[in-house]
mmCIF file of C-alpha atoms and ligand atoms in Angstrom:
data_model
loop_
_atom_site.group_PDB
_atom_site.id
_atom_site.type_symbol
_atom_site.label_atom_id
_atom_site.label_comp_id
_atom_site.label_asym_id
_atom_site.label_seq_id
_atom_site.Cartn_x
_atom_site.Cartn_y
_atom_site.Cartn_z
ATOM 1 C CA MET Q 1479 -30.855 -33.184 61.273
ATOM 2 C CA LEU Q 1480 -28.795 -33.153 57.715
ATOM 3 C CA GLN Q 1481 -27.757 -36.569 58.288
ATOM 4 C CA LYS Q 1482 -31.716 -37.270 59.085
ATOM 5 C CA MET Q 1483 -31.949 -39.097 55.515
ATOM 6 C CA ASP Q 1484 -28.065 -40.133 54.872
ATOM 7 C CA HIS Q 1485 -29.141 -44.109 54.844
ATOM 8 C CA LEU Q 1486 -30.432 -43.091 50.968
ATOM 9 C CA LYS Q 1487 -26.981 -42.572 50.020
ATOM 10 C CA GLU Q 1488 -26.687 -47.041 50.500
ATOM 11 C CA SER Q 1489 -29.511 -46.968 47.297
ATOM 12 C CA LYS Q 1490 -27.950 -49.083 44.230
ATOM 13 C CA ILE Q 1491 -29.542 -46.481 42.184
ATOM 14 C CA GLN Q 1492 -26.212 -44.544 40.877
ATOM 15 C CA LYS Q 1493 -26.954 -42.441 37.910
ATOM 16 C CA ILE Q 1494 -30.114 -40.253 37.554
ATOM 17 C CA GLY Q 1495 -31.377 -38.261 34.683
ATOM 18 C CA VAL Q 1496 -33.206 -35.432 34.642
ATOM 19 C CA PHE Q 1497 -35.201 -33.812 32.068
ATOM 20 C CA THR Q 1498 -37.699 -30.553 31.400
ATOM 21 C CA SER Q 1499 -40.673 -30.908 29.011
ATOM 22 C CA GLY Q 1500 -43.451 -29.568 27.728
ATOM 23 C CA GLY Q 1501 -44.369 -25.985 27.474
ATOM 24 C CA ASP Q 1502 -41.355 -24.542 30.035
ATOM 25 C CA ALA Q 1503 -41.874 -22.627 33.226
ATOM 26 C CA PRO Q 1504 -40.117 -20.032 35.240
ATOM 27 C CA GLY Q 1505 -38.795 -22.597 38.431
ATOM 28 C CA MET Q 1506 -37.396 -24.981 36.345
ATOM 29 C CA ASN Q 1507 -33.853 -24.254 36.499
ATOM 30 C CA ALA Q 1508 -34.226 -23.973 40.289
ATOM 31 C CA CYS Q 1509 -35.974 -27.021 40.373
ATOM 32 C CA VAL Q 1510 -32.877 -28.472 38.433
ATOM 33 C CA ARG Q 1511 -30.292 -27.747 40.505
ATOM 34 C CA ALA Q 1512 -31.953 -29.108 43.384
ATOM 35 C CA VAL Q 1513 -31.869 -32.362 41.754
ATOM 36 C CA VAL Q 1514 -28.582 -31.750 40.699
ATOM 37 C CA ARG Q 1515 -27.052 -31.038 44.297
ATOM 38 C CA THR Q 1516 -29.430 -33.637 45.746
ATOM 39 C CA ALA Q 1517 -28.165 -36.205 43.860
ATOM 40 C CA ILE Q 1518 -24.459 -35.191 44.355
ATOM 41 C CA TYR Q 1519 -24.800 -34.404 47.992
ATOM 42 C CA TYR Q 1520 -26.203 -38.010 48.228
ATOM 43 C CA GLY Q 1521 -23.128 -39.312 46.339
ATOM 44 C CA LYS Q 1522 -24.699 -40.112 43.075
ATOM 45 C CA GLU Q 1523 -24.000 -39.155 39.207
ATOM 46 C CA PRO Q 1524 -26.504 -36.379 37.243
ATOM 47 C CA TYR Q 1525 -27.106 -36.289 34.119
ATOM 48 C CA GLY Q 1526 -29.038 -33.918 31.530
ATOM 49 C CA ILE Q 1527 -31.408 -35.230 29.293
ATOM 50 C CA TYR Q 1528 -31.653 -31.955 26.630
ATOM 51 C CA ARG Q 1529 -34.704 -30.886 24.764
ATOM 52 C CA GLY Q 1530 -37.456 -33.522 26.770
ATOM 53 C CA TYR Q 1531 -38.411 -36.320 25.286
ATOM 54 C CA GLU Q 1532 -36.693 -35.303 21.688
ATOM 55 C CA GLY Q 1533 -33.454 -35.381 23.406
ATOM 56 C CA MET Q 1534 -34.216 -38.667 25.539
ATOM 57 C CA ILE Q 1535 -34.845 -40.264 21.650
ATOM 58 C CA GLU Q 1536 -31.613 -38.987 20.431
ATOM 59 C CA GLY Q 1537 -29.338 -39.937 23.155
ATOM 60 C CA ASP Q 1538 -28.806 -35.945 24.215
ATOM 61 C CA ILE Q 1539 -27.589 -36.572 27.871
ATOM 62 C CA ASN Q 1540 -24.896 -35.155 29.536
ATOM 63 C CA PRO Q 1541 -23.475 -35.365 33.290
ATOM 64 C CA LEU Q 1542 -23.773 -32.627 35.356
ATOM 65 C CA GLY Q 1543 -21.571 -31.031 37.997
ATOM 66 C CA VAL Q 1544 -22.302 -28.712 41.125
ATOM 67 C CA ARG Q 1545 -21.252 -26.220 38.725
ATOM 68 C CA SER Q 1546 -22.814 -26.719 35.713
ATOM 69 C CA VAL Q 1547 -26.187 -25.178 37.718
ATOM 70 C CA SER Q 1548 -24.645 -22.668 39.453
ATOM 71 C CA GLY Q 1549 -26.079 -18.904 38.711
ATOM 72 C CA ILE Q 1550 -29.755 -20.482 37.611
ATOM 73 C CA ILE Q 1551 -31.842 -20.578 40.122
ATOM 74 C CA ASN Q 1552 -33.027 -16.580 38.994
ATOM 75 C CA GLN Q 1553 -33.009 -17.428 35.674
ATOM 76 C CA GLY Q 1554 -36.628 -18.050 33.468
ATOM 77 C CA GLY Q 1555 -36.699 -21.103 30.950
ATOM 78 C CA THR Q 1556 -34.840 -24.063 31.388
ATOM 79 C CA ILE Q 1557 -30.652 -24.607 30.956
ATOM 80 C CA LEU Q 1558 -31.663 -28.342 29.373
ATOM 81 C CA LYS Q 1559 -34.389 -26.697 27.528
ATOM 82 C CA SER Q 1560 -37.512 -27.857 26.686
ATOM 83 C CA ALA Q 1561 -39.688 -29.416 23.507
ATOM 84 C CA ARG Q 1562 -42.805 -31.116 22.661
ATOM 85 C CA SER Q 1563 -42.290 -34.413 21.395
ATOM 86 C CA SER Q 1564 -44.734 -36.053 19.137
ATOM 87 C CA ARG Q 1565 -42.155 -39.264 18.691
ATOM 88 C CA PHE Q 1566 -42.339 -40.574 22.153
ATOM 89 C CA MET Q 1567 -45.902 -40.951 21.373
ATOM 90 C CA THR Q 1568 -45.424 -43.969 19.768
ATOM 91 C CA GLU Q 1569 -44.288 -46.848 21.115
ATOM 92 C CA GLU Q 1570 -41.211 -47.343 18.492
ATOM 93 C CA GLY Q 1571 -39.951 -43.362 20.362
ATOM 94 C CA ARG Q 1572 -40.101 -44.752 23.868
ATOM 95 C CA LYS Q 1573 -38.226 -47.941 22.940
ATOM 96 C CA GLU Q 1574 -35.215 -45.335 21.095
ATOM 97 C CA ALA Q 1575 -35.735 -43.423 24.526
ATOM 98 C CA PHE Q 1576 -35.184 -46.807 26.867
ATOM 99 C CA GLU Q 1577 -32.133 -47.797 24.710
ATOM 100 C CA GLN Q 1578 -30.531 -44.578 25.153
ATOM 101 C CA LEU Q 1579 -31.118 -44.186 28.797
ATOM 102 C CA GLN Q 1580 -29.699 -47.567 29.319
ATOM 103 C CA LYS Q 1581 -26.840 -46.578 26.625
ATOM 104 C CA HIS Q 1582 -25.725 -43.827 29.299
ATOM 105 C CA GLY Q 1583 -26.660 -46.037 32.493
ATOM 106 C CA ILE Q 1584 -29.543 -43.746 33.241
ATOM 107 C CA GLU Q 1585 -31.170 -45.941 36.285
ATOM 108 C CA ALA Q 1586 -33.588 -43.332 36.949
ATOM 109 C CA VAL Q 1587 -35.183 -40.269 35.844
ATOM 110 C CA VAL Q 1588 -36.721 -37.146 37.155
ATOM 111 C CA ALA Q 1589 -39.046 -35.079 34.980
ATOM 112 C CA ILE Q 1590 -40.213 -31.970 35.137
ATOM 113 C CA GLY Q 1591 -43.174 -31.145 33.280
ATOM 114 C CA GLY Q 1592 -46.980 -30.582 32.829
ATOM 115 C CA ASP Q 1593 -49.727 -33.443 32.316
ATOM 116 C CA GLY Q 1594 -48.148 -34.466 28.607
ATOM 117 C CA THR Q 1595 -44.999 -34.787 30.192
ATOM 118 C CA PHE Q 1596 -46.787 -37.383 32.702
ATOM 119 C CA LYS Q 1597 -48.479 -39.444 30.326
ATOM 120 C CA GLY Q 1598 -45.135 -40.396 28.265
ATOM 121 C CA ALA Q 1599 -43.275 -41.267 31.976
ATOM 122 C CA HIS Q 1600 -46.242 -43.784 33.027
ATOM 123 C CA ALA Q 1601 -46.140 -45.062 29.622
ATOM 124 C CA LEU Q 1602 -42.220 -45.061 29.944
ATOM 125 C CA TYR Q 1603 -42.490 -47.053 33.245
ATOM 126 C CA GLU Q 1604 -45.113 -49.049 32.811
ATOM 127 C CA GLU Q 1605 -42.899 -50.737 29.412
ATOM 128 C CA TYR Q 1606 -39.703 -50.741 30.889
ATOM 129 C CA GLY Q 1607 -39.957 -50.694 34.419
ATOM 130 C CA ILE Q 1608 -37.396 -47.695 35.164
ATOM 131 C CA PRO Q 1609 -38.420 -45.283 38.085
ATOM 132 C CA ILE Q 1610 -39.313 -42.007 36.893
ATOM 133 C CA ILE Q 1611 -40.344 -39.277 39.839
ATOM 134 C CA GLY Q 1612 -42.227 -35.987 38.316
ATOM 135 C CA VAL Q 1613 -42.003 -32.802 39.505
ATOM 136 C CA PRO Q 1614 -45.613 -30.359 38.345
ATOM 137 C CA GLY Q 1615 -43.613 -27.704 36.138
ATOM 138 C CA THR Q 1616 -46.748 -25.796 34.156
ATOM 139 C CA ILE Q 1617 -47.638 -22.354 34.612
ATOM 140 C CA ASP Q 1618 -51.130 -23.292 33.890
ATOM 141 C CA ASN Q 1619 -51.317 -24.524 37.577
ATOM 142 C CA ASP Q 1620 -53.815 -27.758 36.147
ATOM 143 C CA LEU Q 1621 -52.420 -30.838 37.814
ATOM 144 C CA ALA Q 1622 -54.041 -32.550 40.843
ATOM 145 C CA GLY Q 1623 -51.806 -33.493 43.879
ATOM 146 C CA CYS Q 1624 -50.733 -30.631 44.195
ATOM 147 C CA ASP Q 1625 -51.886 -26.658 45.250
ATOM 148 C CA TYR Q 1626 -49.137 -25.064 43.070
ATOM 149 C CA THR Q 1627 -47.075 -26.026 39.985
ATOM 150 C CA LEU Q 1628 -44.234 -24.756 39.396
ATOM 151 C CA GLY Q 1629 -44.049 -21.218 37.470
ATOM 152 C CA TYR Q 1630 -47.756 -20.244 38.253
ATOM 153 C CA ASP Q 1631 -47.174 -17.620 41.174
ATOM 154 C CA THR Q 1632 -44.107 -16.257 38.700
ATOM 155 C CA ALA Q 1633 -46.991 -16.403 35.617
ATOM 156 C CA THR Q 1634 -49.404 -14.791 37.355
ATOM 157 C CA ASN Q 1635 -47.678 -11.847 38.476
ATOM 158 C CA THR Q 1636 -46.112 -11.308 35.077
ATOM 159 C CA VAL Q 1637 -49.721 -11.202 33.931
ATOM 160 C CA LEU Q 1638 -50.565 -9.021 36.964
ATOM 161 C CA HIS Q 1639 -48.037 -6.502 35.324
ATOM 162 C CA SER Q 1640 -50.207 -6.286 32.520
ATOM 163 C CA ILE Q 1641 -53.341 -6.225 33.829
ATOM 164 C CA ASP Q 1642 -52.110 -3.084 36.081
ATOM 165 C CA ALA Q 1643 -50.526 -1.175 33.400
ATOM 166 C CA ILE Q 1644 -53.978 -1.873 30.894
ATOM 167 C CA ARG Q 1645 -55.363 -0.214 33.337
ATOM 168 C CA ASP Q 1646 -53.872 2.927 32.999
ATOM 169 C CA THR Q 1647 -54.357 2.922 29.682
ATOM 170 C CA ALA Q 1648 -58.325 1.719 29.842
ATOM 171 C CA GLN Q 1649 -59.076 4.743 32.645
ATOM 172 C CA SER Q 1650 -57.483 7.385 30.544
ATOM 173 C CA HIS Q 1651 -59.616 6.551 27.533
ATOM 174 C CA ASN Q 1652 -62.887 4.882 28.660
ATOM 175 C CA ARG Q 1653 -62.098 1.817 27.316
ATOM 176 C CA LEU Q 1654 -63.178 -2.115 28.104
ATOM 177 C CA PHE Q 1655 -60.231 -4.278 27.335
ATOM 178 C CA PHE Q 1656 -60.460 -7.923 27.125
ATOM 179 C CA ILE Q 1657 -57.241 -9.524 28.344
ATOM 180 C CA GLU Q 1658 -56.532 -13.088 27.137
ATOM 181 C CA VAL Q 1659 -53.988 -15.504 29.418
ATOM 182 C CA MET Q 1660 -52.793 -18.899 29.193
ATOM 183 C CA GLY Q 1661 -53.642 -22.078 30.471
ATOM 184 C CA ARG Q 1662 -54.910 -23.909 28.152
ATOM 185 C CA ASN Q 1663 -58.387 -25.940 29.487
ATOM 186 C CA SER Q 1664 -58.235 -24.622 32.886
ATOM 187 C CA GLY Q 1665 -58.933 -20.639 34.261
ATOM 188 C CA PHE Q 1666 -56.103 -20.829 36.944
ATOM 189 C CA ILE Q 1667 -54.054 -18.098 36.205
ATOM 190 C CA ALA Q 1668 -57.048 -15.691 34.526
ATOM 191 C CA LEU Q 1669 -59.144 -16.307 37.436
ATOM 192 C CA ARG Q 1670 -56.391 -15.517 40.027
ATOM 193 C CA THR Q 1671 -54.760 -12.172 38.401
ATOM 194 C CA ALA Q 1672 -59.138 -11.229 37.282
ATOM 195 C CA ILE Q 1673 -59.385 -10.899 41.446
ATOM 196 C CA ALA Q 1674 -55.823 -9.633 41.909
ATOM 197 C CA GLY Q 1675 -55.979 -6.922 39.499
ATOM 198 C CA GLY Q 1676 -59.448 -5.971 40.183
ATOM 199 C CA ALA Q 1677 -61.057 -7.016 36.998
ATOM 200 C CA GLU Q 1678 -64.880 -6.521 36.008
ATOM 201 C CA ALA Q 1679 -65.055 -10.557 34.966
ATOM 202 C CA ALA Q 1680 -63.651 -13.341 34.836
ATOM 203 C CA VAL Q 1681 -64.043 -15.700 31.906
ATOM 204 C CA ILE Q 1682 -63.091 -18.928 32.279
ATOM 205 C CA PRO Q 1683 -64.184 -23.117 31.364
ATOM 206 C CA GLU Q 1684 -64.684 -23.771 34.806
ATOM 207 C CA ASP Q 1685 -67.369 -21.077 35.379
ATOM 208 C CA GLU Q 1686 -69.723 -21.220 32.406
ATOM 209 C CA MET Q 1687 -70.467 -17.566 31.765
ATOM 210 C CA THR Q 1688 -72.758 -16.841 28.515
ATOM 211 C CA VAL Q 1689 -72.292 -13.245 26.460
ATOM 212 C CA GLU Q 1690 -75.504 -11.887 27.946
ATOM 213 C CA ASP Q 1691 -74.545 -12.432 31.460
ATOM 214 C CA LEU Q 1692 -71.293 -10.756 30.527
ATOM 215 C CA ILE Q 1693 -73.082 -7.907 28.995
ATOM 216 C CA GLY Q 1694 -75.193 -7.664 32.239
ATOM 217 C CA VAL Q 1695 -71.963 -7.610 34.877
ATOM 218 C CA LEU Q 1696 -70.612 -4.874 32.325
ATOM 219 C CA GLU Q 1697 -73.792 -2.800 31.914
ATOM 220 C CA SER Q 1698 -74.220 -2.457 35.858
ATOM 221 C CA GLY Q 1699 -70.908 -1.202 36.642
ATOM 222 C CA SER Q 1700 -71.811 1.516 33.297
ATOM 223 C CA HIS Q 1701 -74.728 2.107 35.326
ATOM 224 C CA SER Q 1702 -72.636 2.765 38.557
ATOM 225 C CA ASN Q 1703 -70.651 5.139 36.648
ATOM 226 C CA LYS Q 1704 -67.599 2.673 36.150
ATOM 227 C CA THR Q 1705 -65.589 4.317 33.215
ATOM 228 C CA SER Q 1706 -62.938 1.820 31.791
ATOM 229 C CA SER Q 1707 -63.965 -2.023 32.671
ATOM 230 C CA LEU Q 1708 -61.228 -5.080 32.610
ATOM 231 C CA VAL Q 1709 -62.530 -8.672 30.963
ATOM 232 C CA ILE Q 1710 -59.607 -11.409 31.975
ATOM 233 C CA VAL Q 1711 -60.334 -14.440 29.420
ATOM 234 C CA ALA Q 1712 -59.164 -17.644 29.503
ATOM 235 C CA GLU Q 1713 -57.446 -18.248 26.191
ATOM 236 C CA GLY Q 1714 -59.425 -22.023 26.052
ATOM 237 C CA LYS Q 1715 -58.300 -24.740 23.897
ATOM 238 C CA GLU Q 1716 -56.749 -22.099 21.260
ATOM 239 C CA SER Q 1717 -55.373 -18.541 21.524
ATOM 240 C CA GLY Q 1718 -57.457 -15.656 19.921
ATOM 241 C CA ASN Q 1719 -60.662 -16.982 21.176
ATOM 242 C CA SER Q 1720 -61.093 -12.893 23.100
ATOM 243 C CA PHE Q 1721 -61.719 -11.214 20.033
ATOM 244 C CA GLU Q 1722 -64.546 -13.195 19.106
ATOM 245 C CA LEU Q 1723 -65.686 -12.645 22.891
ATOM 246 C CA ALA Q 1724 -65.320 -8.799 22.434
ATOM 247 C CA ARG Q 1725 -66.712 -9.010 18.602
ATOM 248 C CA LYS Q 1726 -69.933 -10.119 20.343
ATOM 249 C CA VAL Q 1727 -70.071 -8.078 23.502
ATOM 250 C CA ARG Q 1728 -69.952 -4.922 20.736
ATOM 251 C CA GLN Q 1729 -72.517 -5.591 19.338
ATOM 252 C CA SER Q 1730 -75.224 -5.217 21.702
ATOM 253 C CA PHE Q 1731 -72.759 -3.229 24.317
ATOM 254 C CA SER Q 1732 -71.520 -0.296 22.877
ATOM 255 C CA TYR Q 1733 -70.971 1.768 26.095
ATOM 256 C CA TYR Q 1734 -67.411 1.784 25.645
ATOM 257 C CA ASP Q 1735 -64.797 1.903 23.122
ATOM 258 C CA THR Q 1736 -63.372 -1.498 22.954
ATOM 259 C CA ARG Q 1737 -59.822 -3.121 23.336
ATOM 260 C CA VAL Q 1738 -58.318 -6.877 23.199
ATOM 261 C CA THR Q 1739 -55.116 -7.733 24.508
ATOM 262 C CA VAL Q 1740 -53.314 -11.570 24.275
ATOM 263 C CA LEU Q 1741 -50.732 -11.469 26.711
ATOM 264 C CA GLY Q 1742 -48.734 -14.574 25.115
ATOM 265 C CA HIS Q 1743 -45.681 -16.423 25.664
ATOM 266 C CA VAL Q 1744 -44.665 -13.257 27.826
ATOM 267 C CA GLN Q 1745 -46.503 -15.324 30.381
ATOM 268 C CA ARG Q 1746 -44.129 -18.088 30.438
ATOM 269 C CA GLY Q 1747 -40.654 -16.534 30.856
ATOM 270 C CA GLY Q 1748 -38.912 -13.684 33.561
ATOM 271 C CA SER Q 1749 -37.019 -14.542 36.602
ATOM 272 C CA PRO Q 1750 -39.164 -16.721 38.825
ATOM 273 C CA THR Q 1751 -40.652 -15.432 42.046
ATOM 274 C CA CYS Q 1752 -39.235 -16.191 45.446
ATOM 275 C CA PHE Q 1753 -42.193 -18.394 45.775
ATOM 276 C CA ASP Q 1754 -41.400 -20.089 43.355
ATOM 277 C CA ARG Q 1755 -37.609 -20.865 43.882
ATOM 278 C CA ILE Q 1756 -38.615 -22.353 47.393
ATOM 279 C CA LEU Q 1757 -40.925 -24.699 45.291
ATOM 280 C CA ALA Q 1758 -38.657 -25.841 42.913
ATOM 281 C CA SER Q 1759 -36.424 -26.146 45.230
ATOM 282 C CA ARG Q 1760 -37.863 -28.232 47.629
ATOM 283 C CA LEU Q 1761 -39.619 -30.576 45.268
ATOM 284 C CA GLY Q 1762 -36.364 -31.182 42.876
ATOM 285 C CA LEU Q 1763 -34.797 -32.449 46.671
ATOM 286 C CA LEU Q 1764 -37.634 -34.381 47.176
ATOM 287 C CA ALA Q 1765 -37.780 -36.027 44.210
ATOM 288 C CA VAL Q 1766 -34.481 -37.236 44.232
ATOM 289 C CA GLU Q 1767 -35.024 -38.691 48.003
ATOM 290 C CA ALA Q 1768 -38.223 -40.215 46.510
ATOM 291 C CA ILE Q 1769 -36.003 -42.229 43.474
ATOM 292 C CA LEU Q 1770 -33.470 -43.465 46.515
ATOM 293 C CA GLU Q 1771 -36.204 -44.504 48.587
ATOM 294 C CA GLY Q 1772 -37.627 -46.802 45.721
ATOM 295 C CA LYS Q 1773 -41.198 -44.628 45.195
ATOM 296 C CA LYS Q 1774 -41.832 -45.022 41.353
ATOM 297 C CA ASP Q 1775 -44.552 -43.954 38.976
ATOM 298 C CA VAL Q 1776 -46.203 -40.852 41.400
ATOM 299 C CA MET Q 1777 -45.250 -36.541 41.070
ATOM 300 C CA VAL Q 1778 -44.294 -35.123 43.981
ATOM 301 C CA GLY Q 1779 -46.328 -32.133 45.128
ATOM 302 C CA MET Q 1780 -46.885 -30.152 48.219
ATOM 303 C CA ILE Q 1781 -51.075 -30.051 49.056
ATOM 304 C CA HIS Q 1782 -51.938 -27.697 52.298
ATOM 305 C CA ARG Q 1783 -47.819 -27.955 53.370
ATOM 306 C CA HIS Q 1784 -47.340 -31.231 53.444
ATOM 307 C CA VAL Q 1785 -45.633 -33.768 50.452
ATOM 308 C CA ALA Q 1786 -47.877 -35.515 48.669
ATOM 309 C CA TYR Q 1787 -47.446 -38.632 46.106
ATOM 310 C CA THR Q 1788 -49.371 -38.912 43.587
ATOM 311 C CA PRO Q 1789 -49.549 -41.838 40.749
ATOM 312 C CA PHE Q 1790 -49.051 -39.823 37.132
ATOM 313 C CA GLU Q 1791 -52.167 -41.505 35.933
ATOM 314 C CA GLU Q 1792 -54.407 -39.660 38.702
ATOM 315 C CA ALA Q 1793 -52.410 -36.277 38.612
ATOM 316 C CA VAL Q 1794 -53.211 -36.612 34.661
ATOM 317 C CA ARG Q 1795 -56.918 -37.918 35.190
ATOM 318 C CA SER Q 1796 -58.438 -35.970 37.959
ATOM 319 C CA ARG Q 1797 -56.610 -32.188 37.124
ATOM 320 C CA ASN Q 1798 -56.860 -29.321 39.595
ATOM 321 C CA GLU Q 1799 -60.038 -27.906 40.890
ATOM 322 C CA ILE Q 1800 -60.762 -24.428 40.443
ATOM 323 C CA ASP Q 1801 -61.766 -23.142 43.698
ATOM 324 C CA PRO Q 1802 -65.824 -22.105 44.487
ATOM 325 C CA GLU Q 1803 -64.573 -19.740 46.882
ATOM 326 C CA LEU Q 1804 -62.334 -17.760 44.719
ATOM 327 C CA ILE Q 1805 -65.453 -17.761 42.056
ATOM 328 C CA ARG Q 1806 -67.342 -15.827 44.635
ATOM 329 C CA VAL Q 1807 -64.838 -13.827 45.652
ATOM 330 C CA SER Q 1808 -64.253 -12.262 42.240
ATOM 331 C CA LYS Q 1809 -67.871 -11.702 41.408
ATOM 332 C CA ILE Q 1810 -68.494 -9.945 44.507
ATOM 333 C CA LEU Q 1811 -65.974 -7.932 44.213
ATOM 334 C CA SER Q 1812 -66.244 -6.516 40.896
ATOM 335 C CA ILE Q 1813 -69.493 -4.837 41.747
HETATM 336 O O1 F6P X 2975 -49.180 -25.530 28.964
HETATM 337 C C1 F6P X 2975 -48.281 -24.409 28.778
HETATM 338 C C2 F6P X 2975 -49.058 -23.184 27.780
HETATM 339 O O2 F6P X 2975 -48.141 -22.233 28.164
HETATM 340 C C3 F6P X 2975 -50.502 -23.439 28.316
HETATM 341 O O3 F6P X 2975 -51.154 -22.541 28.645
HETATM 342 C C4 F6P X 2975 -50.610 -22.612 26.604
HETATM 343 O O4 F6P X 2975 -52.070 -23.195 26.092
HETATM 344 C C5 F6P X 2975 -49.347 -23.548 25.435
HETATM 345 O O5 F6P X 2975 -48.488 -23.863 26.651
HETATM 346 C C6 F6P X 2975 -49.188 -22.847 24.758
HETATM 347 O O6 F6P X 2975 -48.027 -23.693 24.161
HETATM 348 P P1 F6P X 2975 -47.242 -23.376 23.525
HETATM 349 O O7 F6P X 2975 -45.849 -22.811 23.578
HETATM 350 O O8 F6P X 2975 -46.434 -24.901 22.194
HETATM 351 O O9 F6P X 2975 -47.604 -22.319 21.968
#
């Protein structure tokens, strides 16, 4: 069984780089570990590229061994560090990055990150032909080509702990809480945690809800003797929008005393869940095997328990879609 793919040892590719980029996500370390150990299993030399594309441009690149990734499977964040690089968005920046890869003899790369990471990876592949395989790593879960991105499960569980804690104080004081969660332009974190946290509503970009609609939901709760309520708000383009929403609701609905909590970056940290560790381990292994099989310019993900390779362009363009069934569940069960 273990030998099934051993012909991949014959691949001419010898040096494989790995980096993490964009917002960090729990499970990135487990994935780096998987990439490093799989590469070594196939007799290849793994290299860590530090601080994402910034480190690639600056040649911040070092060999990694089996033991350099010991004891990290349980750690949030990323030992390779991460960055958002504006320099890499320029042709000049990508040229410098490619020259550094060449200087270190790196022939293929595993990129762990989100949409910005994959836009960059696609550009580097188009311009220089270097094989790059992506692993979806972002708490936002907004990439097409996978059911779950690394970090999403952990982030939703972190949010859920906070929602449960806020519910205690909301009930004690008969208050309405607006809890703002991350996700940039997508409502995955908000919808899932609203259902699991028993919230009255999820305000997400994928399901337009006016202030009047929201007040309607809250009013019907107050008529049926609710004494406190929780509204989970997806941050949208900018963090802090929930304050404005709370202000508008308060103007015409004064049944509750109201508070706002913005959960912020606490959602990005913490030890990855079992689910994220296993997903990270599988995708890291598959990414290296994809390189040795000659794949390039694709992201590897799991869809309905099957491995799927999605071209970077499509993963970024199509985005992951919210399941309308979950919106229905959220609305019916919050009456
Ligand atoms: O993409 C991950 C994410 O955490 C988003 O949910 C959030 O909008 C953004 O990153 C925050 O980015 P930064 O850490 O750069 O402020």
